[in-house]
Short mmCIF file of C-alpha atoms in Angstrom, two decimals:
data_model
loop_
_atom_site.label_atom_id
_atom_site.label_comp_id
_atom_site.label_asym_id
_atom_site.label_seq_id
_atom_site.Cartn_x
_atom_site.Cartn_y
_atom_site.Cartn_z
CA UNK A 1 16.23 19.25 9.41
CA UNK A 2 19.88 18.48 11.04
CA UNK A 3 21.43 21.96 11.34
CA UNK A 4 23.97 21.30 8.54
CA UNK A 5 21.11 20.89 6.41
CA UNK A 6 19.17 24.11 7.50
CA UNK A 7 22.79 25.63 7.09
CA UNK A 8 23.09 25.13 3.72
CA UNK A 9 19.79 25.73 2.33
CA UNK A 10 19.92 28.91 4.24
CA UNK A 11 23.22 30.10 2.78
CA UNK A 12 21.72 29.18 -1.07
CA UNK A 13 18.38 31.46 -0.19
CA UNK A 14 21.27 34.30 1.12
CA UNK A 15 23.04 33.61 -2.31
CA UNK A 16 19.52 33.90 -3.97
CA UNK A 17 18.58 37.14 -2.45
CA UNK A 18 22.12 38.99 -3.48
CA UNK A 19 21.10 37.68 -7.55
CA UNK A 20 17.42 38.70 -7.09
CA UNK A 21 19.28 42.33 -6.15
CA UNK A 22 21.13 41.83 -9.04
CA UNK A 23 17.88 40.95 -11.18
CA UNK A 24 16.03 43.90 -9.92
CA UNK A 25 19.20 46.61 -10.50
CA UNK A 26 20.15 45.13 -13.80
CA UNK A 27 16.58 45.48 -15.22
CA UNK A 28 15.72 48.85 -13.90
CA UNK A 29 19.20 49.94 -15.04
CA UNK A 30 18.58 48.56 -18.65
CA UNK A 31 15.40 51.38 -18.85
CA UNK A 32 12.95 49.00 -18.23
CA UNK A 33 9.73 49.83 -15.31
CA UNK A 34 10.40 49.10 -11.75
CA UNK A 35 7.62 47.63 -11.20
CA UNK A 36 8.22 44.83 -14.03
CA UNK A 37 11.18 43.13 -11.89
CA UNK A 38 9.37 42.54 -8.91
CA UNK A 39 6.29 41.57 -10.87
CA UNK A 40 8.31 38.92 -13.01
CA UNK A 41 9.80 37.83 -9.44
CA UNK A 42 6.50 37.47 -8.12
CA UNK A 43 4.98 35.64 -11.33
CA UNK A 44 7.42 33.76 -12.93
CA UNK A 45 9.89 32.96 -10.27
CA UNK A 46 12.58 31.53 -12.00
CA UNK A 47 16.04 33.32 -12.52
CA UNK A 48 17.35 32.32 -15.51
CA UNK A 49 14.10 32.50 -17.31
CA UNK A 50 13.72 35.86 -16.08
CA UNK A 51 16.96 37.16 -16.82
CA UNK A 52 16.83 35.96 -20.33
CA UNK A 53 13.11 37.57 -20.80
CA UNK A 54 14.87 40.83 -19.94
CA UNK A 55 17.70 40.34 -21.61
CA UNK A 56 15.68 39.86 -24.64
CA UNK A 57 13.42 43.01 -24.12
CA UNK A 58 15.93 45.43 -23.04
CA UNK A 59 18.32 44.68 -26.40
CA UNK A 60 14.78 45.20 -28.52
CA UNK A 61 13.57 41.88 -28.93
CA UNK A 62 10.04 40.93 -29.17
CA UNK A 63 7.82 40.07 -26.32
CA UNK A 64 7.14 36.87 -28.37
CA UNK A 65 10.71 35.95 -28.58
CA UNK A 66 10.60 37.13 -24.84
CA UNK A 67 8.05 34.73 -23.59
CA UNK A 68 9.23 31.93 -25.87
CA UNK A 69 12.95 31.83 -24.90
CA UNK A 70 11.47 32.00 -20.96
CA UNK A 71 9.60 28.97 -21.43
CA UNK A 72 12.07 26.97 -23.19
CA UNK A 73 14.21 27.50 -20.67
CA UNK A 74 11.55 26.41 -17.78
CA UNK A 75 10.61 23.14 -19.84
CA UNK A 76 13.21 21.35 -17.68
CA UNK A 77 10.78 21.97 -14.77
CA UNK A 78 8.55 19.25 -15.88
CA UNK A 79 10.86 16.58 -15.28
CA UNK A 80 11.81 18.17 -12.23
CA UNK A 81 8.30 18.25 -10.91
CA UNK A 82 7.82 14.44 -11.79
CA UNK A 83 11.00 14.02 -9.40
CA UNK A 84 9.78 15.49 -6.40
CA UNK A 85 6.10 14.79 -6.87
CA UNK A 86 6.00 12.88 -4.13
CA UNK A 87 6.34 15.70 -1.16
CA UNK A 88 3.01 17.06 -2.56
CA UNK A 89 -0.88 15.69 -2.15
CA UNK A 90 -3.37 15.10 -4.46
CA UNK A 91 -5.42 17.27 -6.51
CA UNK A 92 -4.94 20.92 -5.48
CA UNK A 93 -2.16 20.17 -3.46
CA UNK A 94 0.09 19.88 -6.04
CA UNK A 95 -0.64 23.76 -7.39
CA UNK A 96 2.07 24.28 -4.36
CA UNK A 97 4.69 22.61 -6.89
CA UNK A 98 4.41 26.54 -7.92
CA UNK A 99 7.39 27.85 -5.83
CA UNK A 100 9.54 24.73 -6.64
CA UNK A 101 13.11 25.38 -8.07
CA UNK A 102 16.38 23.46 -9.60
CA UNK A 103 17.82 23.93 -5.64
CA UNK A 104 15.01 22.87 -3.92
CA UNK A 105 14.27 20.00 -5.99
CA UNK A 106 17.88 19.33 -5.76
CA UNK A 107 18.17 19.42 -1.95
CA UNK A 108 14.64 17.41 -1.82
CA UNK A 109 16.18 14.45 -4.24
CA UNK A 110 19.09 14.01 -1.83
CA UNK A 111 16.77 12.60 1.14
CA UNK A 112 15.33 9.49 1.06
CA UNK A 113 12.47 9.85 4.03
CA UNK A 114 9.00 11.49 3.06
CA UNK A 115 8.93 13.73 5.84
CA UNK A 116 12.41 14.71 5.54
CA UNK A 117 11.62 15.40 1.93
CA UNK A 118 8.75 16.77 2.63
CA UNK A 119 10.12 19.08 5.06
CA UNK A 120 13.56 19.96 2.93
CA UNK A 121 11.26 20.88 0.07
CA UNK A 122 8.95 23.91 1.81
CA UNK A 123 11.93 25.04 3.78
CA UNK A 124 14.08 25.31 0.74
CA UNK A 125 11.18 26.30 -1.25
CA UNK A 126 9.90 28.94 0.30
CA UNK A 127 13.01 30.54 1.61
CA UNK A 128 14.12 31.49 -1.82
CA UNK A 129 10.90 32.41 -2.96
CA UNK A 130 11.14 35.04 0.25
CA UNK A 131 14.79 35.57 -0.18
CA UNK A 132 14.25 35.96 -4.06
CA UNK A 133 11.92 38.22 -3.93
CA UNK A 134 13.00 40.73 -0.94
CA UNK A 135 16.36 40.86 -3.05
CA UNK A 136 14.48 41.59 -6.29
CA UNK A 137 12.53 44.79 -4.19
CA UNK A 138 16.06 45.85 -2.76
CA UNK A 139 17.82 46.04 -6.41
CA UNK A 140 14.66 47.56 -7.93
CA UNK A 141 14.49 50.48 -5.51
CA UNK A 142 17.97 50.47 -4.64
CA UNK A 143 19.63 50.39 -7.71
CA UNK A 144 23.00 50.99 -8.61
CA UNK A 145 25.18 49.93 -6.25
CA UNK A 146 24.73 46.24 -7.37
CA UNK A 147 24.55 45.82 -10.83
CA UNK A 148 26.53 43.06 -10.91
CA UNK A 149 26.90 39.92 -9.23
CA UNK A 150 29.10 38.37 -11.72
CA UNK A 151 31.59 40.59 -10.06
CA UNK A 152 31.34 38.51 -7.07
CA UNK A 153 31.19 35.34 -8.37
CA UNK A 154 27.73 34.52 -7.19
CA UNK A 155 26.18 33.38 -10.23
CA UNK A 156 28.69 30.49 -9.96
CA UNK A 157 26.84 29.49 -6.44
CA UNK A 158 24.00 28.02 -8.03
CA UNK A 159 25.93 25.39 -10.30
CA UNK A 160 28.64 24.70 -7.60
CA UNK A 161 25.59 24.37 -5.28
CA UNK A 162 23.50 21.92 -7.90
CA UNK A 163 27.13 19.81 -8.33
CA UNK A 164 27.48 19.21 -4.23
CA UNK A 165 23.91 17.94 -4.53
CA UNK A 166 24.47 16.06 -7.24
CA UNK A 167 27.85 14.05 -6.87
CA UNK A 168 26.35 11.75 -4.16
CA UNK A 169 23.97 9.98 -7.30
CA UNK A 170 27.10 9.84 -9.65
CA UNK A 171 28.10 6.88 -7.00
CA UNK A 172 27.61 3.72 -9.58
CA UNK A 173 28.54 3.39 -13.29
CA UNK A 174 25.56 3.77 -14.76
CA UNK A 175 24.82 6.94 -13.42
CA UNK A 176 28.10 8.46 -14.28
CA UNK A 177 27.98 7.06 -18.03
CA UNK A 178 24.55 8.56 -18.32
CA UNK A 179 25.36 12.02 -16.75
CA UNK A 180 28.69 12.11 -18.99
CA UNK A 181 26.95 10.99 -21.73
CA UNK A 182 24.09 14.14 -20.94
CA UNK A 183 27.03 16.90 -20.50
CA UNK A 184 28.55 15.80 -23.74
CA UNK A 185 25.33 16.21 -25.86
CA UNK A 186 24.44 19.36 -23.92
CA UNK A 187 27.78 20.94 -24.49
CA UNK A 188 27.97 20.24 -28.23
CA UNK A 189 24.36 21.47 -29.43
CA UNK A 190 23.88 24.61 -27.50
CA UNK A 191 26.01 26.57 -29.92
CA UNK A 192 22.63 25.68 -32.81
CA UNK A 193 20.16 25.52 -30.26
CA UNK A 194 18.03 28.39 -28.37
CA UNK A 195 19.21 28.39 -24.05
CA UNK A 196 16.80 25.53 -22.21
CA UNK A 197 16.62 22.90 -24.98
CA UNK A 198 20.22 21.45 -24.64
CA UNK A 199 19.67 20.86 -21.42
CA UNK A 200 16.36 18.68 -22.29
CA UNK A 201 18.12 16.55 -25.01
CA UNK A 202 20.55 15.91 -22.38
CA UNK A 203 18.61 13.42 -21.02
CA UNK A 204 18.67 11.19 -24.03
CA UNK A 205 21.88 10.36 -22.76
CA UNK A 206 19.84 8.13 -19.88
CA UNK A 207 19.75 5.81 -22.25
CA UNK A 208 23.95 5.42 -21.91
CA UNK A 209 22.53 3.95 -18.14
CA UNK A 210 20.97 0.94 -20.04
CA UNK A 211 22.33 -2.54 -20.70
CA UNK A 212 25.26 -1.45 -19.03
CA UNK A 213 25.22 -3.62 -15.76
CA UNK A 214 25.96 -6.78 -18.44
CA UNK A 215 29.05 -4.84 -19.35
CA UNK A 216 30.32 -4.20 -15.96
CA UNK A 217 29.55 -7.52 -15.40
CA UNK A 218 31.54 -8.88 -18.32
CA UNK A 219 34.22 -6.82 -16.89
CA UNK A 220 34.88 -8.42 -13.51
CA UNK A 221 34.73 -11.83 -14.63
CA UNK A 222 37.11 -11.59 -17.49
CA UNK B 1 0.23 47.04 -20.87
CA UNK B 2 1.40 44.46 -23.55
CA UNK B 3 4.37 43.70 -20.89
CA UNK B 4 2.20 42.73 -18.28
CA UNK B 5 0.20 40.33 -20.36
CA UNK B 6 4.22 38.85 -21.62
CA UNK B 7 4.87 38.71 -17.66
CA UNK B 8 1.77 36.69 -16.93
CA UNK B 9 1.91 34.32 -20.57
CA UNK B 10 4.92 33.60 -18.94
CA UNK B 11 4.43 32.94 -15.32
CA UNK B 12 1.32 31.10 -16.65
CA UNK B 13 3.13 28.82 -18.62
CA UNK B 14 5.91 28.04 -16.34
CA UNK B 15 3.17 27.42 -13.44
CA UNK B 16 1.91 25.01 -15.78
CA UNK B 17 5.31 23.30 -16.34
CA UNK B 18 5.86 23.40 -12.90
CA UNK B 19 2.55 21.59 -12.14
CA UNK B 20 2.12 19.33 -14.53
CA UNK B 21 5.05 16.99 -13.02
CA UNK B 22 3.38 15.93 -10.03
CA UNK B 23 -0.24 15.73 -12.07
CA UNK B 24 1.88 13.27 -14.65
CA UNK B 25 3.69 11.27 -11.72
CA UNK B 26 -0.29 10.56 -10.41
CA UNK B 27 -0.40 9.02 -13.67
CA UNK B 28 2.15 7.10 -14.12
CA UNK B 29 2.95 3.45 -12.32
CA UNK B 30 6.06 3.64 -11.08
CA UNK B 31 7.98 0.47 -11.05
CA UNK B 32 11.38 0.12 -9.48
CA UNK B 33 13.02 0.05 -12.73
CA UNK B 34 11.26 3.13 -14.02
CA UNK B 35 12.07 4.56 -10.73
CA UNK B 36 15.64 3.78 -11.01
CA UNK B 37 15.45 5.76 -14.76
CA UNK B 38 13.90 8.67 -13.78
CA UNK B 39 16.69 9.28 -10.92
CA UNK B 40 19.39 8.81 -13.41
CA UNK B 41 17.64 11.06 -15.40
CA UNK B 42 17.31 13.81 -12.55
CA UNK B 43 21.23 13.29 -12.19
CA UNK B 44 21.80 14.07 -16.09
CA UNK B 45 19.53 16.94 -16.25
CA UNK B 46 21.38 18.61 -13.20
CA UNK B 47 25.22 17.40 -14.68
CA UNK B 48 23.98 19.12 -18.14
CA UNK B 49 22.54 22.40 -16.44
CA UNK B 50 25.80 22.63 -14.31
CA UNK B 51 27.14 22.31 -17.64
CA UNK B 52 26.10 24.82 -19.76
CA UNK B 53 25.95 27.25 -16.79
CA UNK B 54 29.49 27.04 -15.89
CA UNK B 55 30.95 26.58 -19.22
CA UNK B 56 28.37 27.75 -22.04
#
């Protein structure tokens, strides 16, 4: 790992710890038991799904609705796991993908060489797992002084990191078209569909990358 | 007690999603074309994730 990459990963882990603390504090603050955020951060280890699960239960929704929503939000982990699947060995070694997150997948996919991909995947995934859980414990026990990381803009840190890691792959027309189409699809369907579905539906945007080379060639020749 | 079961249901489902990716990949022959489509798909996924997280 070069030092710049290590620093970026460390910063993401640090931010993750703060958001984890916010998760612990919000969960306990909304009247749920202290063990709930800690158990969730180990067993589920998926920030967005955890926040939604807690929000639904705290507002009096059913457990089934909370589980279903969390699962739908996490369906994106299937294609992401597919993309980083090469860092794992065969058979039971694949169970190690338990610690994959959006951020660790994005960092991993930013690397080309197999040994770099493996190193980045494990450093980032384990770093995030540890920080997320330490943060959750601090937030759940230490309580009230960190209630909402929205105030610090920390929640915005993750989209910003993903965007930074995404940008290099947008270096060609077909990918840019696909991404633009996907964003439009996700934003247009968000008001009507449960969270998580629009992001999956955005994959239809990949179609916009097909056949584009011909158009580009025509443009060059005309 | 029901809350514990719910957490484990969500955890198990999430775990299954995470492991499904690498397992599926082992079953699919990745031609350069499919690989390119996959990378485009991941870029689309992240773009949509960033857009919905910041704008919705």
